[in-house]
Amino acid sequence: MTNHEKELKKEIQKLKDQISHLKPISGKSREELLSAKEEMYTKKIKQLKEEIEEYRKREEKDKFIRKMKCDEEVEKWTEKKQWQTANEKLKQQLKDKTNQYDALRITHDRLKETVMKLERERFMLESKLKAK
């Protein structure tokens, strides 16, 4: 219960107390006066009760809206987390493929050097063989 609601309830109780204090006064003109005041206080009580009810309805609506926003935020966070996980997975795959590429490139360069060396050796051996 909020402060505003508490204040309204206090005011209702105060008005009820005023009504109960006015009733014991005697005299017809006083009775009419009291009746008018009682009616006025009764209307005021009714109005305050309606305000409390409106306030409660507004509060329930606000709670529902806050809950919906919270649910939306959780949903967005979950989606963001899924994309982040997928992104990290793809980054790791890219890193693995890059490492694999580097290893294959090094192997390729070594094999190329070996082939060139063997071709030079073959050329030298062929030229020696022709020279004889």
mmCIF file with all atom_site columns, C-alpha atoms in Angstrom:
data_model
loop_
_atom_site.group_PDB
_atom_site.id
_atom_site.type_symbol
_atom_site.label_atom_id
_atom_site.label_alt_id
_atom_site.label_comp_id
_atom_site.label_asym_id
_atom_site.label_entity_id
_atom_site.label_seq_id
_atom_site.pdbx_PDB_ins_code
_atom_site.Cartn_x
_atom_site.Cartn_y
_atom_site.Cartn_z
_atom_site.occupancy
_atom_site.B_iso_or_equiv
_atom_site.pdbx_formal_charge
_atom_site.auth_seq_id
_atom_site.auth_comp_id
_atom_site.auth_asym_id
_atom_site.auth_atom_id
_atom_site.pdbx_PDB_model_num
ATOM 1   C CA . MET A 1 1   ? 0.000   0.000   0.000   1.00 0.00 ? 1   MET A CA 1
ATOM 2   C CA . THR A 1 2   ? 1.449   3.334   -1.020  1.00 0.00 ? 2   THR A CA 1
ATOM 3   C CA . ASN A 1 3   ? 1.536   6.626   0.849   1.00 0.00 ? 3   ASN A CA 1
ATOM 4   C CA . HIS A 1 4   ? -1.216  8.090   -1.316  1.00 0.00 ? 4   HIS A CA 1
ATOM 5   C CA . GLU A 1 5   ? -3.527  5.177   -0.499  1.00 0.00 ? 5   GLU A CA 1
ATOM 6   C CA . LYS A 1 6   ? -2.716  5.434   3.203   1.00 0.00 ? 6   LYS A CA 1
ATOM 7   C CA . GLU A 1 7   ? -3.500  9.156   3.192   1.00 0.00 ? 7   GLU A CA 1
ATOM 8   C CA . LEU A 1 8   ? -6.842  8.563   1.471   1.00 0.00 ? 8   LEU A CA 1
ATOM 9   C CA . LYS A 1 9   ? -7.772  5.852   3.984   1.00 0.00 ? 9   LYS A CA 1
ATOM 10  C CA . LYS A 1 10  ? -6.839  8.144   6.878   1.00 0.00 ? 10  LYS A CA 1
ATOM 11  C CA . GLU A 1 11  ? -9.025  10.870  5.402   1.00 0.00 ? 11  GLU A CA 1
ATOM 12  C CA . ILE A 1 12  ? -11.929 8.402   5.047   1.00 0.00 ? 12  ILE A CA 1
ATOM 13  C CA . GLN A 1 13  ? -11.545 7.337   8.663   1.00 0.00 ? 13  GLN A CA 1
ATOM 14  C CA . LYS A 1 14  ? -11.372 10.975  9.761   1.00 0.00 ? 14  LYS A CA 1
ATOM 15  C CA . LEU A 1 15  ? -14.617 11.753  7.909   1.00 0.00 ? 15  LEU A CA 1
ATOM 16  C CA . LYS A 1 16  ? -16.329 8.695   9.406   1.00 0.00 ? 16  LYS A CA 1
ATOM 17  C CA . ASP A 1 17  ? -15.244 9.825   12.856  1.00 0.00 ? 17  ASP A CA 1
ATOM 18  C CA . GLN A 1 18  ? -16.628 13.304  12.180  1.00 0.00 ? 18  GLN A CA 1
ATOM 19  C CA . ILE A 1 19  ? -19.951 11.779  11.112  1.00 0.00 ? 19  ILE A CA 1
ATOM 20  C CA . SER A 1 20  ? -20.169 9.666   14.258  1.00 0.00 ? 20  SER A CA 1
ATOM 21  C CA . HIS A 1 21  ? -19.374 12.695  16.456  1.00 0.00 ? 21  HIS A CA 1
ATOM 22  C CA . LEU A 1 22  ? -22.080 14.794  14.807  1.00 0.00 ? 22  LEU A CA 1
ATOM 23  C CA . LYS A 1 23  ? -24.928 12.278  15.281  1.00 0.00 ? 23  LYS A CA 1
ATOM 24  C CA . PRO A 1 24  ? -25.475 12.697  19.041  1.00 0.00 ? 24  PRO A CA 1
ATOM 25  C CA . ILE A 1 25  ? -26.283 16.435  18.753  1.00 0.00 ? 25  ILE A CA 1
ATOM 26  C CA . SER A 1 26  ? -30.004 17.107  19.376  1.00 0.00 ? 26  SER A CA 1
ATOM 27  C CA . GLY A 1 27  ? -32.396 19.568  17.741  1.00 0.00 ? 27  GLY A CA 1
ATOM 28  C CA . LYS A 1 28  ? -34.309 19.412  14.483  1.00 0.00 ? 28  LYS A CA 1
ATOM 29  C CA . SER A 1 29  ? -32.434 22.171  12.697  1.00 0.00 ? 29  SER A CA 1
ATOM 30  C CA . ARG A 1 30  ? -29.252 20.614  13.937  1.00 0.00 ? 30  ARG A CA 1
ATOM 31  C CA . GLU A 1 31  ? -30.473 17.259  12.637  1.00 0.00 ? 31  GLU A CA 1
ATOM 32  C CA . GLU A 1 32  ? -31.031 18.734  9.225   1.00 0.00 ? 32  GLU A CA 1
ATOM 33  C CA . LEU A 1 33  ? -27.614 20.359  9.389   1.00 0.00 ? 33  LEU A CA 1
ATOM 34  C CA . LEU A 1 34  ? -26.096 17.106  10.525  1.00 0.00 ? 34  LEU A CA 1
ATOM 35  C CA . SER A 1 35  ? -27.940 15.233  7.805   1.00 0.00 ? 35  SER A CA 1
ATOM 36  C CA . ALA A 1 36  ? -26.531 17.584  5.190   1.00 0.00 ? 36  ALA A CA 1
ATOM 37  C CA . LYS A 1 37  ? -23.039 17.256  6.653   1.00 0.00 ? 37  LYS A CA 1
ATOM 38  C CA . GLU A 1 38  ? -23.442 13.500  6.894   1.00 0.00 ? 38  GLU A CA 1
ATOM 39  C CA . GLU A 1 39  ? -24.517 13.392  3.278   1.00 0.00 ? 39  GLU A CA 1
ATOM 40  C CA . MET A 1 40  ? -21.571 15.576  2.295   1.00 0.00 ? 40  MET A CA 1
ATOM 41  C CA . TYR A 1 41  ? -19.157 13.364  4.236   1.00 0.00 ? 41  TYR A CA 1
ATOM 42  C CA . THR A 1 42  ? -20.721 10.249  2.757   1.00 0.00 ? 42  THR A CA 1
ATOM 43  C CA . LYS A 1 43  ? -20.219 11.643  -0.747  1.00 0.00 ? 43  LYS A CA 1
ATOM 44  C CA . LYS A 1 44  ? -16.630 12.540  0.128   1.00 0.00 ? 44  LYS A CA 1
ATOM 45  C CA . ILE A 1 45  ? -16.039 9.000   1.448   1.00 0.00 ? 45  ILE A CA 1
ATOM 46  C CA . LYS A 1 46  ? -17.518 7.526   -1.713  1.00 0.00 ? 46  LYS A CA 1
ATOM 47  C CA . GLN A 1 47  ? -15.340 9.789   -3.853  1.00 0.00 ? 47  GLN A CA 1
ATOM 48  C CA . LEU A 1 48  ? -12.214 8.833   -1.904  1.00 0.00 ? 48  LEU A CA 1
ATOM 49  C CA . LYS A 1 49  ? -13.058 5.115   -2.199  1.00 0.00 ? 49  LYS A CA 1
ATOM 50  C CA . GLU A 1 50  ? -13.427 5.572   -5.968  1.00 0.00 ? 50  GLU A CA 1
ATOM 51  C CA . GLU A 1 51  ? -10.056 7.334   -6.083  1.00 0.00 ? 51  GLU A CA 1
ATOM 52  C CA . ILE A 1 52  ? -8.489  4.455   -4.176  1.00 0.00 ? 52  ILE A CA 1
ATOM 53  C CA . GLU A 1 53  ? -10.019 1.965   -6.603  1.00 0.00 ? 53  GLU A CA 1
ATOM 54  C CA . GLU A 1 54  ? -8.800  3.984   -9.599  1.00 0.00 ? 54  GLU A CA 1
ATOM 55  C CA . TYR A 1 55  ? -5.366  4.174   -8.030  1.00 0.00 ? 55  TYR A CA 1
ATOM 56  C CA . ARG A 1 56  ? -5.303  0.392   -7.490  1.00 0.00 ? 56  ARG A CA 1
ATOM 57  C CA . LYS A 1 57  ? -6.341  -0.246  -11.085 1.00 0.00 ? 57  LYS A CA 1
ATOM 58  C CA . ARG A 1 58  ? -3.653  2.137   -12.335 1.00 0.00 ? 58  ARG A CA 1
ATOM 59  C CA . GLU A 1 59  ? -1.113  0.433   -10.078 1.00 0.00 ? 59  GLU A CA 1
ATOM 60  C CA . GLU A 1 60  ? -2.081  -3.015  -11.417 1.00 0.00 ? 60  GLU A CA 1
ATOM 61  C CA . LYS A 1 61  ? -1.809  -1.741  -14.983 1.00 0.00 ? 61  LYS A CA 1
ATOM 62  C CA . ASP A 1 62  ? 1.619   -0.237  -14.247 1.00 0.00 ? 62  ASP A CA 1
ATOM 63  C CA . LYS A 1 63  ? 2.779   -3.511  -12.681 1.00 0.00 ? 63  LYS A CA 1
ATOM 64  C CA . PHE A 1 64  ? 1.608   -5.399  -15.755 1.00 0.00 ? 64  PHE A CA 1
ATOM 65  C CA . ILE A 1 65  ? 3.429   -2.964  -18.066 1.00 0.00 ? 65  ILE A CA 1
ATOM 66  C CA . ARG A 1 66  ? 6.617   -3.225  -15.995 1.00 0.00 ? 66  ARG A CA 1
ATOM 67  C CA . LYS A 1 67  ? 6.374   -7.027  -16.115 1.00 0.00 ? 67  LYS A CA 1
ATOM 68  C CA . MET A 1 68  ? 5.903   -6.957  -19.882 1.00 0.00 ? 68  MET A CA 1
ATOM 69  C CA . LYS A 1 69  ? 8.912   -4.651  -20.287 1.00 0.00 ? 69  LYS A CA 1
ATOM 70  C CA . CYS A 1 70  ? 10.960  -6.930  -18.053 1.00 0.00 ? 70  CYS A CA 1
ATOM 71  C CA . ASP A 1 71  ? 9.894   -9.965  -20.106 1.00 0.00 ? 71  ASP A CA 1
ATOM 72  C CA . GLU A 1 72  ? 10.846  -8.118  -23.305 1.00 0.00 ? 72  GLU A CA 1
ATOM 73  C CA . GLU A 1 73  ? 14.231  -7.208  -21.866 1.00 0.00 ? 73  GLU A CA 1
ATOM 74  C CA . VAL A 1 74  ? 14.867  -10.827 -20.821 1.00 0.00 ? 74  VAL A CA 1
ATOM 75  C CA . GLU A 1 75  ? 13.858  -11.998 -24.293 1.00 0.00 ? 75  GLU A CA 1
ATOM 76  C CA . LYS A 1 76  ? 16.171  -9.438  -25.937 1.00 0.00 ? 76  LYS A CA 1
ATOM 77  C CA . TRP A 1 77  ? 19.001  -10.419 -23.588 1.00 0.00 ? 77  TRP A CA 1
ATOM 78  C CA . THR A 1 78  ? 18.481  -14.113 -24.396 1.00 0.00 ? 78  THR A CA 1
ATOM 79  C CA . GLU A 1 79  ? 18.501  -13.404 -28.131 1.00 0.00 ? 79  GLU A CA 1
ATOM 80  C CA . LYS A 1 80  ? 21.599  -11.227 -27.787 1.00 0.00 ? 80  LYS A CA 1
ATOM 81  C CA . LYS A 1 81  ? 23.317  -13.977 -25.783 1.00 0.00 ? 81  LYS A CA 1
ATOM 82  C CA . GLN A 1 82  ? 22.487  -16.549 -28.483 1.00 0.00 ? 82  GLN A CA 1
ATOM 83  C CA . TRP A 1 83  ? 23.944  -14.298 -31.189 1.00 0.00 ? 83  TRP A CA 1
ATOM 84  C CA . GLN A 1 84  ? 27.004  -13.651 -29.057 1.00 0.00 ? 84  GLN A CA 1
ATOM 85  C CA . THR A 1 85  ? 27.520  -17.400 -28.563 1.00 0.00 ? 85  THR A CA 1
ATOM 86  C CA . ALA A 1 86  ? 27.123  -18.020 -32.304 1.00 0.00 ? 86  ALA A CA 1
ATOM 87  C CA . ASN A 1 87  ? 29.561  -15.171 -33.026 1.00 0.00 ? 87  ASN A CA 1
ATOM 88  C CA . GLU A 1 88  ? 32.145  -16.584 -30.613 1.00 0.00 ? 88  GLU A CA 1
ATOM 89  C CA . LYS A 1 89  ? 31.745  -20.036 -32.164 1.00 0.00 ? 89  LYS A CA 1
ATOM 90  C CA . LEU A 1 90  ? 32.314  -18.611 -35.654 1.00 0.00 ? 90  LEU A CA 1
ATOM 91  C CA . LYS A 1 91  ? 35.339  -16.642 -34.439 1.00 0.00 ? 91  LYS A CA 1
ATOM 92  C CA . GLN A 1 92  ? 36.822  -19.842 -33.002 1.00 0.00 ? 92  GLN A CA 1
ATOM 93  C CA . GLN A 1 93  ? 36.158  -21.689 -36.269 1.00 0.00 ? 93  GLN A CA 1
ATOM 94  C CA . LEU A 1 94  ? 37.829  -18.862 -38.195 1.00 0.00 ? 94  LEU A CA 1
ATOM 95  C CA . LYS A 1 95  ? 40.841  -19.010 -35.866 1.00 0.00 ? 95  LYS A CA 1
ATOM 96  C CA . ASP A 1 96  ? 41.073  -22.799 -36.304 1.00 0.00 ? 96  ASP A CA 1
ATOM 97  C CA . LYS A 1 97  ? 40.840  -22.514 -40.096 1.00 0.00 ? 97  LYS A CA 1
ATOM 98  C CA . THR A 1 98  ? 43.441  -19.731 -40.112 1.00 0.00 ? 98  THR A CA 1
ATOM 99  C CA . ASN A 1 99  ? 45.820  -21.903 -38.095 1.00 0.00 ? 99  ASN A CA 1
ATOM 100 C CA . GLN A 1 100 ? 45.141  -24.833 -40.427 1.00 0.00 ? 100 GLN A CA 1
ATOM 101 C CA . TYR A 1 101 ? 45.777  -22.601 -43.460 1.00 0.00 ? 101 TYR A CA 1
ATOM 102 C CA . ASP A 1 102 ? 49.080  -21.362 -41.984 1.00 0.00 ? 102 ASP A CA 1
ATOM 103 C CA . ALA A 1 103 ? 50.200  -24.955 -41.330 1.00 0.00 ? 103 ALA A CA 1
ATOM 104 C CA . LEU A 1 104 ? 49.285  -25.991 -44.901 1.00 0.00 ? 104 LEU A CA 1
ATOM 105 C CA . ARG A 1 105 ? 51.048  -22.937 -46.362 1.00 0.00 ? 105 ARG A CA 1
ATOM 106 C CA . ILE A 1 106 ? 54.237  -23.773 -44.460 1.00 0.00 ? 106 ILE A CA 1
ATOM 107 C CA . THR A 1 107 ? 54.029  -27.393 -45.648 1.00 0.00 ? 107 THR A CA 1
ATOM 108 C CA . HIS A 1 108 ? 53.403  -26.184 -49.212 1.00 0.00 ? 108 HIS A CA 1
ATOM 109 C CA . ASP A 1 109 ? 56.436  -23.878 -49.106 1.00 0.00 ? 109 ASP A CA 1
ATOM 110 C CA . ARG A 1 110 ? 58.674  -26.700 -47.803 1.00 0.00 ? 110 ARG A CA 1
ATOM 111 C CA . LEU A 1 111 ? 57.449  -29.110 -50.459 1.00 0.00 ? 111 LEU A CA 1
ATOM 112 C CA . LYS A 1 112 ? 57.960  -26.474 -53.146 1.00 0.00 ? 112 LYS A CA 1
ATOM 113 C CA . GLU A 1 113 ? 61.543  -25.921 -51.951 1.00 0.00 ? 113 GLU A CA 1
ATOM 114 C CA . THR A 1 114 ? 62.145  -29.684 -51.955 1.00 0.00 ? 114 THR A CA 1
ATOM 115 C CA . VAL A 1 115 ? 60.796  -30.004 -55.504 1.00 0.00 ? 115 VAL A CA 1
ATOM 116 C CA . MET A 1 116 ? 62.979  -27.110 -56.696 1.00 0.00 ? 116 MET A CA 1
ATOM 117 C CA . LYS A 1 117 ? 66.028  -28.638 -54.998 1.00 0.00 ? 117 LYS A CA 1
ATOM 118 C CA . LEU A 1 118 ? 65.337  -32.027 -56.565 1.00 0.00 ? 118 LEU A CA 1
ATOM 119 C CA . GLU A 1 119 ? 64.859  -30.471 -60.012 1.00 0.00 ? 119 GLU A CA 1
ATOM 120 C CA . ARG A 1 120 ? 68.208  -28.661 -59.679 1.00 0.00 ? 120 ARG A CA 1
ATOM 121 C CA . GLU A 1 121 ? 69.846  -31.899 -58.639 1.00 0.00 ? 121 GLU A CA 1
ATOM 122 C CA . ARG A 1 122 ? 68.265  -33.738 -61.581 1.00 0.00 ? 122 ARG A CA 1
ATOM 123 C CA . PHE A 1 123 ? 69.377  -30.975 -63.943 1.00 0.00 ? 123 PHE A CA 1
ATOM 124 C CA . MET A 1 124 ? 72.948  -31.193 -62.591 1.00 0.00 ? 124 MET A CA 1
ATOM 125 C CA . LEU A 1 125 ? 72.931  -34.972 -62.894 1.00 0.00 ? 125 LEU A CA 1
ATOM 126 C CA . GLU A 1 126 ? 71.590  -34.800 -66.466 1.00 0.00 ? 126 GLU A CA 1
ATOM 127 C CA . SER A 1 127 ? 74.209  -32.245 -67.455 1.00 0.00 ? 127 SER A CA 1
ATOM 128 C CA . LYS A 1 128 ? 76.981  -34.473 -65.946 1.00 0.00 ? 128 LYS A CA 1
ATOM 129 C CA . LEU A 1 129 ? 75.570  -37.443 -67.774 1.00 0.00 ? 129 LEU A CA 1
ATOM 130 C CA . LYS A 1 130 ? 75.546  -35.561 -71.099 1.00 0.00 ? 130 LYS A CA 1
ATOM 131 C CA . ALA A 1 131 ? 79.059  -34.321 -70.440 1.00 0.00 ? 131 ALA A CA 1
ATOM 132 C CA . LYS A 1 132 ? 80.412  -37.840 -70.278 1.00 0.00 ? 132 LYS A CA 1
#
